[in-house]
């Protein structure tokens, strides 16, 4: 990506990625991967240093609440976050923390205030509402 992604673009892309029907593999497009990885970091406290066990809890929550359509577990997500540079691991492999510089390269500052759980939940609610309206309309015909 040559320019940073705005909050509106980020939220729209996150909705599109996480509300498609059925289970799917991790997306092959790098930009999509970055949106998902950034959304996972939004489940973490920015200045906190995490042990592996402490990091697993918010990553499990992300898998369950945001990335539930993807065939991924928290261990693989953690590896992706480290490999892509979103999370830094100390040399002993014991402590983790967010790499704030990585997000600054790719996303506008206001993306940091996005609640990925709320964005995806609201998108799912709207989809269900549209389905109900369509079914009710068909029933009335």
PDB file of N, CA, C and O in Angstrom, residues 28-76:
ATOM      1  N   UNK A  28      -5.649 -14.263   0.531  1.00  0.00           N
ATOM      2  CA  UNK A  28      -4.341 -14.205  -0.114  1.00  0.00           C
ATOM      3  C   UNK A  28      -3.844 -12.777  -0.381  1.00  0.00           C
ATOM      4  O   UNK A  28      -2.639 -12.553  -0.466  1.00  0.00           O
ATOM      5  N   UNK A  29      -4.771 -11.808  -0.512  1.00  0.00           N
ATOM      6  CA  UNK A  29      -4.356 -10.427  -0.801  1.00  0.00           C
ATOM      7  C   UNK A  29      -3.687  -9.805   0.430  1.00  0.00           C
ATOM      8  O   UNK A  29      -4.236  -9.820   1.525  1.00  0.00           O
ATOM      9  N   UNK A  30      -2.518  -9.230   0.225  1.00  0.00           N
ATOM     10  CA  UNK A  30      -1.749  -8.651   1.333  1.00  0.00           C
ATOM     11  C   UNK A  30      -2.518  -7.521   2.031  1.00  0.00           C
ATOM     12  O   UNK A  30      -2.487  -7.420   3.244  1.00  0.00           O
ATOM     13  N   UNK A  31      -3.205  -6.686   1.250  1.00  0.00           N
ATOM     14  CA  UNK A  31      -3.949  -5.589   1.869  1.00  0.00           C
ATOM     15  C   UNK A  31      -5.032  -6.137   2.810  1.00  0.00           C
ATOM     16  O   UNK A  31      -5.234  -5.607   3.901  1.00  0.00           O
ATOM     17  N   UNK A  32      -5.705  -7.196   2.401  1.00  0.00           N
ATOM     18  CA  UNK A  32      -6.722  -7.820   3.261  1.00  0.00           C
ATOM     19  C   UNK A  32      -6.083  -8.402   4.520  1.00  0.00           C
ATOM     20  O   UNK A  32      -6.628  -8.274   5.621  1.00  0.00           O
ATOM     21  N   UNK A  33      -4.945  -9.028   4.359  1.00  0.00           N
ATOM     22  CA  UNK A  33      -4.231  -9.579   5.512  1.00  0.00           C
ATOM     23  C   UNK A  33      -3.881  -8.471   6.504  1.00  0.00           C
ATOM     24  O   UNK A  33      -4.053  -8.638   7.715  1.00  0.00           O
ATOM     25  N   UNK A  34      -3.412  -7.338   5.980  1.00  0.00           N
ATOM     26  CA  UNK A  34      -3.053  -6.220   6.854  1.00  0.00           C
ATOM     27  C   UNK A  34      -4.260  -5.681   7.615  1.00  0.00           C
ATOM     28  O   UNK A  34      -4.147  -5.343   8.799  1.00  0.00           O
ATOM     29  N   UNK A  35      -5.397  -5.604   6.963  1.00  0.00           N
ATOM     30  CA  UNK A  35      -6.609  -5.140   7.649  1.00  0.00           C
ATOM     31  C   UNK A  35      -6.952  -6.091   8.792  1.00  0.00           C
ATOM     32  O   UNK A  35      -7.247  -5.656   9.911  1.00  0.00           O
ATOM     33  N   UNK A  36      -6.906  -7.379   8.530  1.00  0.00           N
ATOM     34  CA  UNK A  36      -7.231  -8.354   9.576  1.00  0.00           C
ATOM     35  C   UNK A  36      -6.211  -8.320  10.712  1.00  0.00           C
ATOM     36  O   UNK A  36      -6.584  -8.350  11.896  1.00  0.00           O
ATOM     37  N   UNK A  37      -4.945  -8.247  10.373  1.00  0.00           N
ATOM     38  CA  UNK A  37      -3.914  -8.212  11.413  1.00  0.00           C
ATOM     39  C   UNK A  37      -4.012  -6.943  12.248  1.00  0.00           C
ATOM     40  O   UNK A  37      -3.900  -6.983  13.478  1.00  0.00           O
ATOM     41  N   UNK A  38      -4.245  -5.811  11.580  1.00  0.00           N
ATOM     42  CA  UNK A  38      -4.420  -4.564  12.328  1.00  0.00           C
ATOM     43  C   UNK A  38      -5.633  -4.673  13.249  1.00  0.00           C
ATOM     44  O   UNK A  38      -5.580  -4.250  14.405  1.00  0.00           O
ATOM     45  N   UNK A  39      -6.717  -5.255  12.749  1.00  0.00           N
ATOM     46  CA  UNK A  39      -7.906  -5.382  13.602  1.00  0.00           C
ATOM     47  C   UNK A  39      -7.617  -6.245  14.826  1.00  0.00           C
ATOM     48  O   UNK A  39      -8.143  -5.991  15.901  1.00  0.00           O
ATOM     49  N   UNK A  40      -6.769  -7.252  14.677  1.00  0.00           N
ATOM     50  CA  UNK A  40      -6.400  -8.085  15.825  1.00  0.00           C
ATOM     51  C   UNK A  40      -5.603  -7.283  16.848  1.00  0.00           C
ATOM     52  O   UNK A  40      -5.796  -7.441  18.060  1.00  0.00           O
ATOM     53  N   UNK A  41      -4.723  -6.384  16.377  1.00  0.00           N
ATOM     54  CA  UNK A  41      -3.956  -5.572  17.330  1.00  0.00           C
ATOM     55  C   UNK A  41      -4.846  -4.602  18.089  1.00  0.00           C
ATOM     56  O   UNK A  41      -4.504  -4.186  19.191  1.00  0.00           O
ATOM     57  N   UNK A  42      -5.994  -4.271  17.503  1.00  0.00           N
ATOM     58  CA  UNK A  42      -6.920  -3.358  18.185  1.00  0.00           C
ATOM     59  C   UNK A  42      -7.571  -4.014  19.400  1.00  0.00           C
ATOM     60  O   UNK A  42      -8.207  -3.333  20.202  1.00  0.00           O
ATOM     61  N   UNK A  43      -7.396  -5.312  19.539  1.00  0.00           N
ATOM     62  CA  UNK A  43      -7.887  -6.040  20.706  1.00  0.00           C
ATOM     63  C   UNK A  43      -6.859  -5.986  21.852  1.00  0.00           C
ATOM     64  O   UNK A  43      -7.127  -6.464  22.940  1.00  0.00           O
ATOM     65  N   UNK A  44      -5.698  -5.401  21.584  1.00  0.00           N
ATOM     66  CA  UNK A  44      -4.603  -5.353  22.553  1.00  0.00           C
ATOM     67  C   UNK A  44      -4.452  -3.948  23.118  1.00  0.00           C
ATOM     68  O   UNK A  44      -4.796  -2.973  22.474  1.00  0.00           O
ATOM     69  N   UNK A  45      -3.887  -3.880  24.314  1.00  0.00           N
ATOM     70  CA  UNK A  45      -3.579  -2.590  24.924  1.00  0.00           C
ATOM     71  C   UNK A  45      -2.267  -2.083  24.329  1.00  0.00           C
ATOM     72  O   UNK A  45      -1.263  -2.803  24.344  1.00  0.00           O
ATOM     73  N   UNK A  46      -2.250  -0.850  23.814  1.00  0.00           N
ATOM     74  CA  UNK A  46      -1.099  -0.359  23.040  1.00  0.00           C
ATOM     75  C   UNK A  46       0.252  -0.387  23.764  1.00  0.00           C
ATOM     76  O   UNK A  46       1.252  -0.735  23.168  1.00  0.00           O
ATOM     77  N   UNK A  47       0.306  -0.027  25.000  1.00  0.00           N
ATOM     78  CA  UNK A  47       1.596   0.078  25.706  1.00  0.00           C
ATOM     79  C   UNK A  47       1.922  -1.145  26.549  1.00  0.00           C
ATOM     80  O   UNK A  47       2.984  -1.202  27.160  1.00  0.00           O
ATOM     81  N   UNK A  48       1.038  -2.098  26.581  1.00  0.00           N
ATOM     82  CA  UNK A  48       1.214  -3.256  27.458  1.00  0.00           C
ATOM     83  C   UNK A  48       2.187  -4.269  26.868  1.00  0.00           C
ATOM     84  O   UNK A  48       2.242  -4.482  25.672  1.00  0.00           O
ATOM     85  N   UNK A  49       2.944  -4.889  27.752  1.00  0.00           N
ATOM     86  CA  UNK A  49       3.787  -6.010  27.373  1.00  0.00           C
ATOM     87  C   UNK A  49       3.070  -7.281  27.845  1.00  0.00           C
ATOM     88  O   UNK A  49       2.601  -7.343  28.974  1.00  0.00           O
ATOM     89  N   UNK A  50       2.950  -8.261  26.954  1.00  0.00           N
ATOM     90  CA  UNK A  50       2.186  -9.477  27.209  1.00  0.00           C
ATOM     91  C   UNK A  50       3.089 -10.699  27.294  1.00  0.00           C
ATOM     92  O   UNK A  50       4.030 -10.818  26.502  1.00  0.00           O
ATOM     93  N   UNK A  51       2.768 -11.608  28.200  1.00  0.00           N
ATOM     94  CA  UNK A  51       3.355 -12.945  28.124  1.00  0.00           C
ATOM     95  C   UNK A  51       2.594 -13.683  27.022  1.00  0.00           C
ATOM     96  O   UNK A  51       1.538 -13.220  26.563  1.00  0.00           O
ATOM     97  N   UNK A  52       3.090 -14.818  26.603  1.00  0.00           N
ATOM     98  CA  UNK A  52       2.384 -15.563  25.556  1.00  0.00           C
ATOM     99  C   UNK A  52       0.973 -15.929  26.007  1.00  0.00           C
ATOM    100  O   UNK A  52       0.011 -15.782  25.257  1.00  0.00           O
ATOM    101  N   UNK A  53       0.834 -16.390  27.250  1.00  0.00           N
ATOM    102  CA  UNK A  53      -0.482 -16.771  27.770  1.00  0.00           C
ATOM    103  C   UNK A  53      -1.421 -15.565  27.828  1.00  0.00           C
ATOM    104  O   UNK A  53      -2.610 -15.680  27.501  1.00  0.00           O
ATOM    105  N   UNK A  54      -0.902 -14.403  28.215  1.00  0.00           N
ATOM    106  CA  UNK A  54      -1.731 -13.197  28.280  1.00  0.00           C
ATOM    107  C   UNK A  54      -2.142 -12.736  26.891  1.00  0.00           C
ATOM    108  O   UNK A  54      -3.255 -12.240  26.707  1.00  0.00           O
ATOM    109  N   UNK A  55      -1.274 -12.906  25.920  1.00  0.00           N
ATOM    110  CA  UNK A  55      -1.581 -12.511  24.548  1.00  0.00           C
ATOM    111  C   UNK A  55      -2.633 -13.431  23.928  1.00  0.00           C
ATOM    112  O   UNK A  55      -3.456 -12.993  23.129  1.00  0.00           O
ATOM    113  N   UNK A  56      -2.616 -14.681  24.319  1.00  0.00           N
ATOM    114  CA  UNK A  56      -3.553 -15.640  23.744  1.00  0.00           C
ATOM    115  C   UNK A  56      -5.013 -15.258  23.995  1.00  0.00           C
ATOM    116  O   UNK A  56      -5.858 -15.452  23.119  1.00  0.00           O
ATOM    117  N   UNK A  57      -5.317 -14.699  25.152  1.00  0.00           N
ATOM    118  CA  UNK A  57      -6.716 -14.372  25.486  1.00  0.00           C
ATOM    119  C   UNK A  57      -7.359 -13.399  24.503  1.00  0.00           C
ATOM    120  O   UNK A  57      -8.410 -13.695  23.934  1.00  0.00           O
ATOM    121  N   UNK A  58      -6.768 -12.223  24.239  1.00  0.00           N
ATOM    122  CA  UNK A  58      -7.401 -11.325  23.259  1.00  0.00           C
ATOM    123  C   UNK A  58      -7.368 -11.880  21.838  1.00  0.00           C
ATOM    124  O   UNK A  58      -8.272 -11.595  21.041  1.00  0.00           O
ATOM    125  N   UNK A  59      -6.359 -12.674  21.505  1.00  0.00           N
ATOM    126  CA  UNK A  59      -6.321 -13.257  20.164  1.00  0.00           C
ATOM    127  C   UNK A  59      -7.407 -14.313  19.997  1.00  0.00           C
ATOM    128  O   UNK A  59      -8.022 -14.418  18.932  1.00  0.00           O
ATOM    129  N   UNK A  60      -7.678 -15.083  21.042  1.00  0.00           N
ATOM    130  CA  UNK A  60      -8.797 -16.035  21.003  1.00  0.00           C
ATOM    131  C   UNK A  60     -10.121 -15.288  20.853  1.00  0.00           C
ATOM    132  O   UNK A  60     -11.008 -15.723  20.111  1.00  0.00           O
ATOM    133  N   UNK A  61     -10.246 -14.161  21.551  1.00  0.00           N
ATOM    134  CA  UNK A  61     -11.461 -13.350  21.431  1.00  0.00           C
ATOM    135  C   UNK A  61     -11.616 -12.836  20.004  1.00  0.00           C
ATOM    136  O   UNK A  61     -12.726 -12.835  19.452  1.00  0.00           O
ATOM    137  N   UNK A  62     -10.519 -12.416  19.375  1.00  0.00           N
ATOM    138  CA  UNK A  62     -10.589 -11.949  17.987  1.00  0.00           C
ATOM    139  C   UNK A  62     -11.064 -13.078  17.079  1.00  0.00           C
ATOM    140  O   UNK A  62     -11.950 -12.869  16.238  1.00  0.00           O
ATOM    141  N   UNK A  63     -10.499 -14.255  17.237  1.00  0.00           N
ATOM    142  CA  UNK A  63     -10.888 -15.407  16.408  1.00  0.00           C
ATOM    143  C   UNK A  63     -12.377 -15.693  16.575  1.00  0.00           C
ATOM    144  O   UNK A  63     -13.092 -15.930  15.596  1.00  0.00           O
ATOM    145  N   UNK A  64     -12.882 -15.636  17.803  1.00  0.00           N
ATOM    146  CA  UNK A  64     -14.282 -15.965  18.083  1.00  0.00           C
ATOM    147  C   UNK A  64     -15.263 -14.878  17.656  1.00  0.00           C
ATOM    148  O   UNK A  64     -16.382 -15.177  17.238  1.00  0.00           O
ATOM    149  N   UNK A  65     -14.863 -13.614  17.768  1.00  0.00           N
ATOM    150  CA  UNK A  65     -15.815 -12.520  17.580  1.00  0.00           C
ATOM    151  C   UNK A  65     -15.649 -11.745  16.285  1.00  0.00           C
ATOM    152  O   UNK A  65     -16.605 -11.153  15.795  1.00  0.00           O
ATOM    153  N   UNK A  66     -14.464 -11.712  15.749  1.00  0.00           N
ATOM    154  CA  UNK A  66     -14.199 -10.929  14.538  1.00  0.00           C
ATOM    155  C   UNK A  66     -13.892 -11.846  13.360  1.00  0.00           C
ATOM    156  O   UNK A  66     -14.517 -11.765  12.317  1.00  0.00           O
ATOM    157  N   UNK A  67     -12.946 -12.729  13.547  1.00  0.00           N
ATOM    158  CA  UNK A  67     -12.462 -13.560  12.445  1.00  0.00           C
ATOM    159  C   UNK A  67     -13.040 -14.952  12.412  1.00  0.00           C
ATOM    160  O   UNK A  67     -12.411 -15.879  11.915  1.00  0.00           O
ATOM    161  N   UNK A  68     -14.251 -15.104  12.913  1.00  0.00           N
ATOM    162  CA  UNK A  68     -14.830 -16.439  13.046  1.00  0.00           C
ATOM    163  C   UNK A  68     -15.057 -17.154  11.715  1.00  0.00           C
ATOM    164  O   UNK A  68     -15.154 -18.375  11.697  1.00  0.00           O
ATOM    165  N   UNK A  69     -15.120 -16.446  10.603  1.00  0.00           N
ATOM    166  CA  UNK A  69     -15.323 -17.140   9.325  1.00  0.00           C
ATOM    167  C   UNK A  69     -14.021 -17.703   8.767  1.00  0.00           C
ATOM    168  O   UNK A  69     -14.044 -18.507   7.846  1.00  0.00           O
ATOM    169  N   UNK A  70     -12.885 -17.282   9.338  1.00  0.00           N
ATOM    170  CA  UNK A  70     -11.596 -17.741   8.827  1.00  0.00           C
ATOM    171  C   UNK A  70     -11.148 -19.019   9.528  1.00  0.00           C
ATOM    172  O   UNK A  70     -11.352 -19.180  10.728  1.00  0.00           O
ATOM    173  N   UNK A  71     -10.533 -19.882   8.772  1.00  0.00           N
ATOM    174  CA  UNK A  71      -9.973 -21.103   9.320  1.00  0.00           C
ATOM    175  C   UNK A  71      -8.606 -20.722   9.894  1.00  0.00           C
ATOM    176  O   UNK A  71      -7.586 -20.777   9.197  1.00  0.00           O
ATOM    177  N   UNK A  72      -8.627 -20.266  11.137  1.00  0.00           N
ATOM    178  CA  UNK A  72      -7.402 -19.825  11.815  1.00  0.00           C
ATOM    179  C   UNK A  72      -7.597 -19.987  13.312  1.00  0.00           C
ATOM    180  O   UNK A  72      -8.720 -19.854  13.809  1.00  0.00           O
ATOM    181  N   UNK A  73      -6.533 -20.281  14.015  1.00  0.00           N
ATOM    182  CA  UNK A  73      -6.583 -20.325  15.472  1.00  0.00           C
ATOM    183  C   UNK A  73      -5.695 -19.216  16.030  1.00  0.00           C
ATOM    184  O   UNK A  73      -4.980 -18.547  15.283  1.00  0.00           O
ATOM    185  N   UNK A  74      -5.762 -19.023  17.338  1.00  0.00           N
ATOM    186  CA  UNK A  74      -5.008 -17.917  17.944  1.00  0.00           C
ATOM    187  C   UNK A  74      -3.501 -18.091  17.820  1.00  0.00           C
ATOM    188  O   UNK A  74      -2.768 -17.120  17.737  1.00  0.00           O
ATOM    189  N   UNK A  75      -3.022 -19.332  17.771  1.00  0.00           N
ATOM    190  CA  UNK A  75      -1.583 -19.583  17.651  1.00  0.00           C
ATOM    191  C   UNK A  75      -1.092 -19.126  16.271  1.00  0.00           C
ATOM    192  O   UNK A  75      -0.076 -18.434  16.159  1.00  0.00           O
ATOM    193  N   UNK A  76      -1.826 -19.496  15.234  1.00  0.00           N
ATOM    194  CA  UNK A  76      -1.463 -19.082  13.870  1.00  0.00           C
ATOM    195  C   UNK A  76      -1.591 -17.566  13.731  1.00  0.00           C
ATOM    196  O   UNK A  76      -0.731 -16.921  13.124  1.00  0.00           O
TER     197      UNK A  76
END
